[in-house]
Amino acid sequence: MAVRLAVLIFVGATAACSSPPGDDTAPTPVSAENSPALWDSRTDTAFDYQLGGAYPPPPGTAVVVRDSTDLPLAGLYNVCYVNGFQTQPDERDRWTGEYRDLVLKGPGGRPLVDEGWPDELILDTSTADRRRRIAEAVGSTIEECARKGFRAVEIDNLDSFTRSRGLLTAEDNLALAALLVRKAHDHGVAIGQKNAAELSERGRRIGFDFAVAEECAQFDECDSYSDVYGDHVLDIEYTDTLDVDFRQVCGRSDIPHVILRDRRLVAAGNPEYFYRRC
């Protein structure tokens, strides 16, 4: 969960998109002429990941990722964080009220939570109707990001099916992802796949433009992203789990952009704050 902007129109033409099983709403392929602009990966190599609170980024930063509740920074390439497959803690009442039938239920009808983030409920992507309605709700956040001036969105928790106790599948989540890709492109913003390295090729086929990876060096899966998204991969490693010297990570050719951060991603000025880049 941040001057140049010699932006590069992403010219890796989107592969022919096929609809995920059970859904016919995969986005139309985006041509090089009208695809959303990405950062220039040849020059704009420094980025910051500010999900725990906005703050002035370190000098030389070209790309910044901020929460959808924050504002973009002038002169930088701004990416907006959107939780697409689980609920945000401050929106729990909304999802257990107005959208309660879109929350995945376990035994006894109790909402299933992400055990790693127990304040987040897992959304039910199991049917085309639920996916459509989730996409409408999440799409309003994507639209707000675009209205604020963000150039891209990253959609978190594509891998929520792995925490669903077998109630959801990768195909369910990819079908919702296809709807969210269309929402983003309709609003003129690029959209990034978040984690789920094993789904990179399929994610690219449905229209994701770039990837945001957490701990791909630690789990030795960075090439699963870079083989598909090229230089448009942002990797965040964390101080509490990285078991090699960060300088070794910086020397790897399969990690185009990487930073080392504190787990809670707190704002600069907090005693827990840690940020390092290559």
One Martini backbone bead per residue (centre of mass of N, CA, C, O) as a GRO file, in nm:
protein
  278
    1MET     BB    1  -0.027   0.002   0.000
    2ALA     BB    2   0.721   0.962  -0.516
    3VAL     BB    3   1.123   1.642  -1.429
    4ARG     BB    4   1.074   1.492  -1.561
    5LEU     BB    5   0.876   1.432  -1.861
    6ALA     BB    6   0.990   1.203  -2.076
    7VAL     BB    7   0.763   1.049  -2.205
    8LEU     BB    8   0.668   0.713  -2.287
    9ILE     BB    9   0.517   0.554  -2.514
   10PHE     BB   10   0.386   0.253  -2.504
   11VAL     BB   11   0.504   0.010  -2.757
   12GLY     BB   12   0.398  -0.246  -2.640
   13ALA     BB   13   0.185  -0.414  -2.783
   14THR     BB   14  -0.107  -0.538  -2.724
   15ALA     BB   15  -0.222  -0.822  -2.694
   16ALA     BB   16  -0.444  -1.025  -2.777
   17CYS     BB   17  -0.762  -1.030  -2.636
   18SER     BB   18  -0.899  -1.257  -2.411
   19SER     BB   19  -1.152  -1.384  -2.253
   20PRO     BB   20  -1.229  -1.475  -1.971
   21PRO     BB   21  -1.380  -1.698  -1.813
   22GLY     BB   22  -1.718  -1.589  -1.803
   23ASP     BB   23  -1.619  -1.336  -1.990
   24ASP     BB   24  -1.683  -1.045  -2.233
   25THR     BB   25  -1.494  -0.776  -2.105
   26ALA     BB   26  -1.249  -0.740  -2.248
   27PRO     BB   27  -1.031  -0.533  -2.366
   28THR     BB   28  -0.938  -0.340  -2.602
   29PRO     BB   29  -0.684  -0.299  -2.776
   30VAL     BB   30  -0.399  -0.093  -2.742
   31SER     BB   31  -0.254   0.143  -2.905
   32ALA     BB   32   0.026   0.332  -2.946
   33GLU     BB   33  -0.133   0.604  -2.998
   34ASN     BB   34  -0.355   0.556  -2.726
   35SER     BB   35  -0.182   0.490  -2.503
   36PRO     BB   36  -0.085   0.517  -2.205
   37ALA     BB   37   0.145   0.683  -2.032
   38LEU     BB   38   0.476   0.631  -1.945
   39TRP     BB   39   0.757   0.617  -1.813
   40ASP     BB   40   1.096   0.680  -1.864
   41SER     BB   41   1.312   0.413  -1.816
   42ARG     BB   42   1.589   0.553  -1.903
   43THR     BB   43   1.559   0.811  -1.682
   44ASP     BB   44   1.313   0.727  -1.480
   45THR     BB   45   1.442   0.544  -1.205
   46ALA     BB   46   1.321   0.699  -0.965
   47PHE     BB   47   1.136   0.593  -0.671
   48ASP     BB   48   0.828   0.603  -0.472
   49TYR     BB   49   0.657   0.459  -0.171
   50GLN     BB   50   0.346   0.619  -0.019
   51LEU     BB   51   0.111   0.454   0.157
   52GLY     BB   52   0.166   0.582   0.467
   53GLY     BB   53   0.220   0.869   0.341
   54ALA     BB   54   0.272   1.184   0.249
   55TYR     BB   55   0.577   1.323   0.094
   56PRO     BB   56   0.864   1.448   0.020
   57PRO     BB   57   1.070   1.335  -0.196
   58PRO     BB   58   1.349   1.249  -0.297
   59PRO     BB   59   1.583   1.352  -0.476
   60GLY     BB   60   1.518   1.252  -0.819
   61THR     BB   61   1.235   1.185  -0.835
   62ALA     BB   62   0.992   1.053  -1.087
   63VAL     BB   63   0.828   0.833  -0.921
   64VAL     BB   64   0.498   0.805  -0.761
   65VAL     BB   65   0.329   0.634  -0.494
   66ARG     BB   66  -0.016   0.675  -0.401
   67ASP     BB   67  -0.287   0.717  -0.249
   68SER     BB   68  -0.615   0.791  -0.337
   69THR     BB   69  -0.635   1.016  -0.095
   70ASP     BB   70  -0.421   1.158  -0.241
   71LEU     BB   71  -0.191   1.366  -0.407
   72PRO     BB   72  -0.030   1.474  -0.660
   73LEU     BB   73   0.282   1.560  -0.814
   74ALA     BB   74   0.436   1.796  -0.960
   75GLY     BB   75   0.652   1.667  -1.223
   76LEU     BB   76   0.548   1.377  -1.188
   77TYR     BB   77   0.494   1.035  -1.187
   78ASN     BB   78   0.166   0.927  -1.100
   79VAL     BB   79   0.055   0.673  -0.873
   80CYS     BB   80  -0.248   0.498  -0.792
   81TYR     BB   81  -0.383   0.347  -0.522
   82VAL     BB   82  -0.581   0.036  -0.558
   83ASN     BB   83  -0.826  -0.169  -0.412
   84GLY     BB   84  -0.966  -0.434  -0.608
   85PHE     BB   85  -1.005  -0.722  -0.403
   86GLN     BB   86  -1.027  -0.540  -0.150
   87THR     BB   87  -1.071  -0.373   0.144
   88GLN     BB   88  -1.066  -0.086   0.307
   89PRO     BB   89  -1.072   0.000   0.629
   90ASP     BB   90  -1.241   0.284   0.577
   91GLU     BB   91  -1.470   0.088   0.397
   92ARG     BB   92  -1.624  -0.131   0.556
   93ASP     BB   93  -1.916  -0.020   0.587
   94ARG     BB   94  -1.980  -0.013   0.286
   95TRP     BB   95  -1.931  -0.329   0.232
   96THR     BB   96  -2.136  -0.420   0.480
   97GLY     BB   97  -2.370  -0.271   0.335
   98GLU     BB   98  -2.425  -0.183   0.031
   99TYR     BB   99  -2.195  -0.437  -0.050
  100ARG     BB  100  -2.233  -0.718   0.104
  101ASP     BB  101  -2.270  -0.922  -0.153
  102LEU     BB  102  -1.944  -0.865  -0.239
  103VAL     BB  103  -1.861  -1.036  -0.001
  104LEU     BB  104  -1.688  -1.289   0.110
  105LYS     BB  105  -1.808  -1.603   0.230
  106GLY     BB  106  -1.810  -1.821   0.484
  107PRO     BB  107  -1.867  -1.988   0.736
  108GLY     BB  108  -2.178  -1.869   0.841
  109GLY     BB  109  -2.148  -1.591   0.666
  110ARG     BB  110  -1.866  -1.486   0.703
  111PRO     BB  111  -1.635  -1.276   0.641
  112LEU     BB  112  -1.347  -1.270   0.461
  113VAL     BB  113  -1.011  -1.240   0.549
  114ASP     BB  114  -0.699  -1.109   0.557
  115GLU     BB  115  -0.467  -1.236   0.766
  116GLY     BB  116  -0.243  -1.014   0.707
  117TRP     BB  117  -0.511  -0.807   0.672
  118PRO     BB  118  -0.779  -0.793   0.888
  119ASP     BB  119  -0.912  -0.513   0.766
  120GLU     BB  120  -0.957  -0.698   0.509
  121LEU     BB  121  -1.184  -0.778   0.265
  122ILE     BB  122  -1.298  -1.017   0.050
  123LEU     BB  123  -1.390  -1.029  -0.271
  124ASP     BB  124  -1.655  -1.144  -0.489
  125THR     BB  125  -1.553  -1.296  -0.812
  126SER     BB  126  -1.749  -1.553  -0.908
  127THR     BB  127  -1.928  -1.353  -1.081
  128ALA     BB  128  -2.027  -1.146  -1.329
  129ASP     BB  129  -2.207  -0.960  -1.156
  130ARG     BB  130  -2.007  -0.900  -0.930
  131ARG     BB  131  -1.784  -0.789  -1.105
  132ARG     BB  132  -1.939  -0.552  -1.221
  133ARG     BB  133  -1.999  -0.414  -0.943
  134ILE     BB  134  -1.711  -0.385  -0.848
  135ALA     BB  135  -1.614  -0.217  -1.091
  136GLU     BB  136  -1.792   0.025  -1.027
  137ALA     BB  137  -1.678   0.089  -0.748
  138VAL     BB  138  -1.373   0.099  -0.825
  139GLY     BB  139  -1.406   0.293  -1.070
  140SER     BB  140  -1.452   0.551  -0.899
  141THR     BB  141  -1.156   0.562  -0.803
  142ILE     BB  142  -1.020   0.577  -1.075
  143GLU     BB  143  -1.160   0.838  -1.161
  144GLU     BB  144  -1.045   1.010  -0.928
  145CYS     BB  145  -0.751   0.981  -1.002
  146ALA     BB  146  -0.777   1.117  -1.278
  147ARG     BB  147  -0.893   1.387  -1.177
  148LYS     BB  148  -0.633   1.461  -1.001
  149GLY     BB  149  -0.371   1.355  -1.208
  150PHE     BB  150  -0.314   1.079  -1.247
  151ARG     BB  151  -0.144   0.844  -1.471
  152ALA     BB  152  -0.194   0.597  -1.269
  153VAL     BB  153  -0.267   0.256  -1.165
  154GLU     BB  154  -0.277   0.033  -0.886
  155ILE     BB  155  -0.381  -0.312  -0.839
  156ASP     BB  156  -0.470  -0.475  -0.564
  157ASN     BB  157  -0.502  -0.822  -0.498
  158LEU     BB  158  -0.501  -1.040  -0.733
  159ASP     BB  159  -0.429  -1.282  -0.507
  160SER     BB  160  -0.695  -1.340  -0.330
  161PHE     BB  161  -0.758  -1.639  -0.409
  162THR     BB  162  -0.531  -1.758  -0.209
  163ARG     BB  163  -0.740  -1.654   0.049
  164SER     BB  164  -1.040  -1.816  -0.019
  165ARG     BB  165  -1.062  -2.129   0.036
  166GLY     BB  166  -1.145  -2.205  -0.277
  167LEU     BB  167  -1.374  -1.989  -0.386
  168LEU     BB  168  -1.153  -1.887  -0.580
  169THR     BB  169  -1.003  -1.779  -0.889
  170ALA     BB  170  -0.796  -1.665  -1.123
  171GLU     BB  171  -1.020  -1.620  -1.333
  172ASP     BB  172  -1.195  -1.435  -1.166
  173ASN     BB  173  -0.979  -1.206  -1.129
  174LEU     BB  174  -0.916  -1.157  -1.431
  175ALA     BB  175  -1.200  -1.066  -1.506
  176LEU     BB  176  -1.194  -0.815  -1.329
  177ALA     BB  177  -0.936  -0.691  -1.440
  178ALA     BB  178  -1.049  -0.634  -1.723
  179LEU     BB  179  -1.249  -0.419  -1.625
  180LEU     BB  180  -1.035  -0.227  -1.495
  181VAL     BB  181  -0.877  -0.171  -1.747
  182ARG     BB  182  -1.102  -0.031  -1.896
  183LYS     BB  183  -1.151   0.193  -1.695
  184ALA     BB  184  -0.872   0.320  -1.712
  185HIS     BB  185  -0.856   0.369  -2.022
  186ASP     BB  186  -1.116   0.545  -2.036
  187HIS     BB  187  -0.949   0.762  -1.835
  188GLY     BB  188  -0.633   0.773  -1.938
  189VAL     BB  189  -0.495   0.539  -1.768
  190ALA     BB  190  -0.277   0.349  -1.640
  191ILE     BB  191  -0.214  -0.009  -1.552
  192GLY     BB  192  -0.121  -0.213  -1.270
  193GLN     BB  193   0.024  -0.489  -1.168
  194LYS     BB  194  -0.006  -0.667  -0.849
  195ASN     BB  195   0.164  -0.904  -0.836
  196ALA     BB  196   0.134  -1.219  -0.933
  197ALA     BB  197   0.365  -1.345  -1.121
  198GLU     BB  198   0.214  -1.598  -1.259
  199LEU     BB  199   0.014  -1.367  -1.419
  200SER     BB  200   0.162  -1.185  -1.623
  201GLU     BB  201   0.085  -1.282  -1.907
  202ARG     BB  202  -0.223  -1.256  -1.860
  203GLY     BB  203  -0.221  -0.960  -1.776
  204ARG     BB  204  -0.111  -0.847  -2.043
  205ARG     BB  205  -0.343  -0.954  -2.225
  206ILE     BB  206  -0.570  -0.771  -2.070
  207GLY     BB  207  -0.380  -0.473  -2.034
  208PHE     BB  208  -0.151  -0.438  -1.871
  209ASP     BB  209   0.129  -0.200  -1.852
  210PHE     BB  210   0.243  -0.279  -1.563
  211ALA     BB  211   0.448  -0.334  -1.261
  212VAL     BB  212   0.403  -0.424  -0.910
  213ALA     BB  213   0.650  -0.532  -0.677
  214GLU     BB  214   0.691  -0.749  -0.396
  215GLU     BB  215   0.973  -0.913  -0.329
  216CYS     BB  216   1.114  -1.040  -0.593
  217ALA     BB  217   1.396  -1.096  -0.482
  218GLN     BB  218   1.333  -1.269  -0.233
  219PHE     BB  219   1.149  -1.475  -0.438
  220ASP     BB  220   1.265  -1.508  -0.724
  221GLU     BB  221   1.048  -1.325  -0.957
  222CYS     BB  222   1.134  -1.086  -1.152
  223ASP     BB  223   1.135  -1.222  -1.439
  224SER     BB  224   0.822  -1.252  -1.454
  225TYR     BB  225   0.800  -0.944  -1.515
  226SER     BB  226   1.032  -0.851  -1.716
  227ASP     BB  227   0.954  -1.050  -1.950
  228VAL     BB  228   0.677  -0.877  -1.992
  229TYR     BB  229   0.740  -0.548  -1.895
  230GLY     BB  230   1.025  -0.495  -1.871
  231ASP     BB  231   1.108  -0.174  -1.745
  232HIS     BB  232   0.797  -0.174  -1.619
  233VAL     BB  233   0.920  -0.215  -1.304
  234LEU     BB  234   0.825  -0.209  -0.957
  235ASP     BB  235   1.032  -0.259  -0.667
  236ILE     BB  236   0.969  -0.375  -0.326
  237GLU     BB  237   1.163  -0.386  -0.051
  238TYR     BB  238   1.221  -0.520   0.287
  239THR     BB  239   1.384  -0.495   0.591
  240ASP     BB  240   1.243  -0.760   0.741
  241THR     BB  241   1.330  -0.978   0.479
  242LEU     BB  242   1.590  -0.911   0.358
  243ASP     BB  243   1.876  -1.154   0.306
  244VAL     BB  244   2.037  -0.936   0.144
  245ASP     BB  245   2.225  -0.724   0.001
  246PHE     BB  246   2.112  -0.451  -0.164
  247ARG     BB  247   2.348  -0.436  -0.370
  248GLN     BB  248   2.273  -0.702  -0.509
  249VAL     BB  249   2.004  -0.611  -0.618
  250CYS     BB  250   2.114  -0.373  -0.792
  251GLY     BB  251   2.284  -0.586  -0.985
  252ARG     BB  252   2.029  -0.669  -1.124
  253SER     BB  253   1.877  -0.716  -1.449
  254ASP     BB  254   1.559  -0.797  -1.350
  255ILE     BB  255   1.556  -0.493  -1.199
  256PRO     BB  256   1.483  -0.187  -1.296
  257HIS     BB  257   1.318  -0.100  -1.019
  258VAL     BB  258   1.447  -0.028  -0.682
  259ILE     BB  259   1.353  -0.053  -0.332
  260LEU     BB  260   1.398   0.022   0.022
  261ARG     BB  261   1.161  -0.053   0.288
  262ASP     BB  262   0.943  -0.014   0.517
  263ARG     BB  263   0.668  -0.199   0.590
  264ARG     BB  264   0.467   0.062   0.658
  265LEU     BB  265   0.530   0.313   0.486
  266VAL     BB  266   0.622   0.559   0.620
  267ALA     BB  267   0.676   0.872   0.678
  268ALA     BB  268   0.872   1.113   0.680
  269GLY     BB  269   0.984   1.142   1.034
  270ASN     BB  270   0.952   0.868   1.111
  271PRO     BB  271   1.133   0.640   1.293
  272GLU     BB  272   1.062   0.397   1.075
  273TYR     BB  273   1.190   0.521   0.845
  274PHE     BB  274   1.279   0.379   0.514
  275TYR     BB  275   1.521   0.462   0.244
  276ARG     BB  276   1.635   0.299  -0.063
  277ARG     BB  277   1.853   0.332  -0.347
  278CYS     BB  278   2.061   0.274  -0.628
   0.00000   0.00000   0.00000
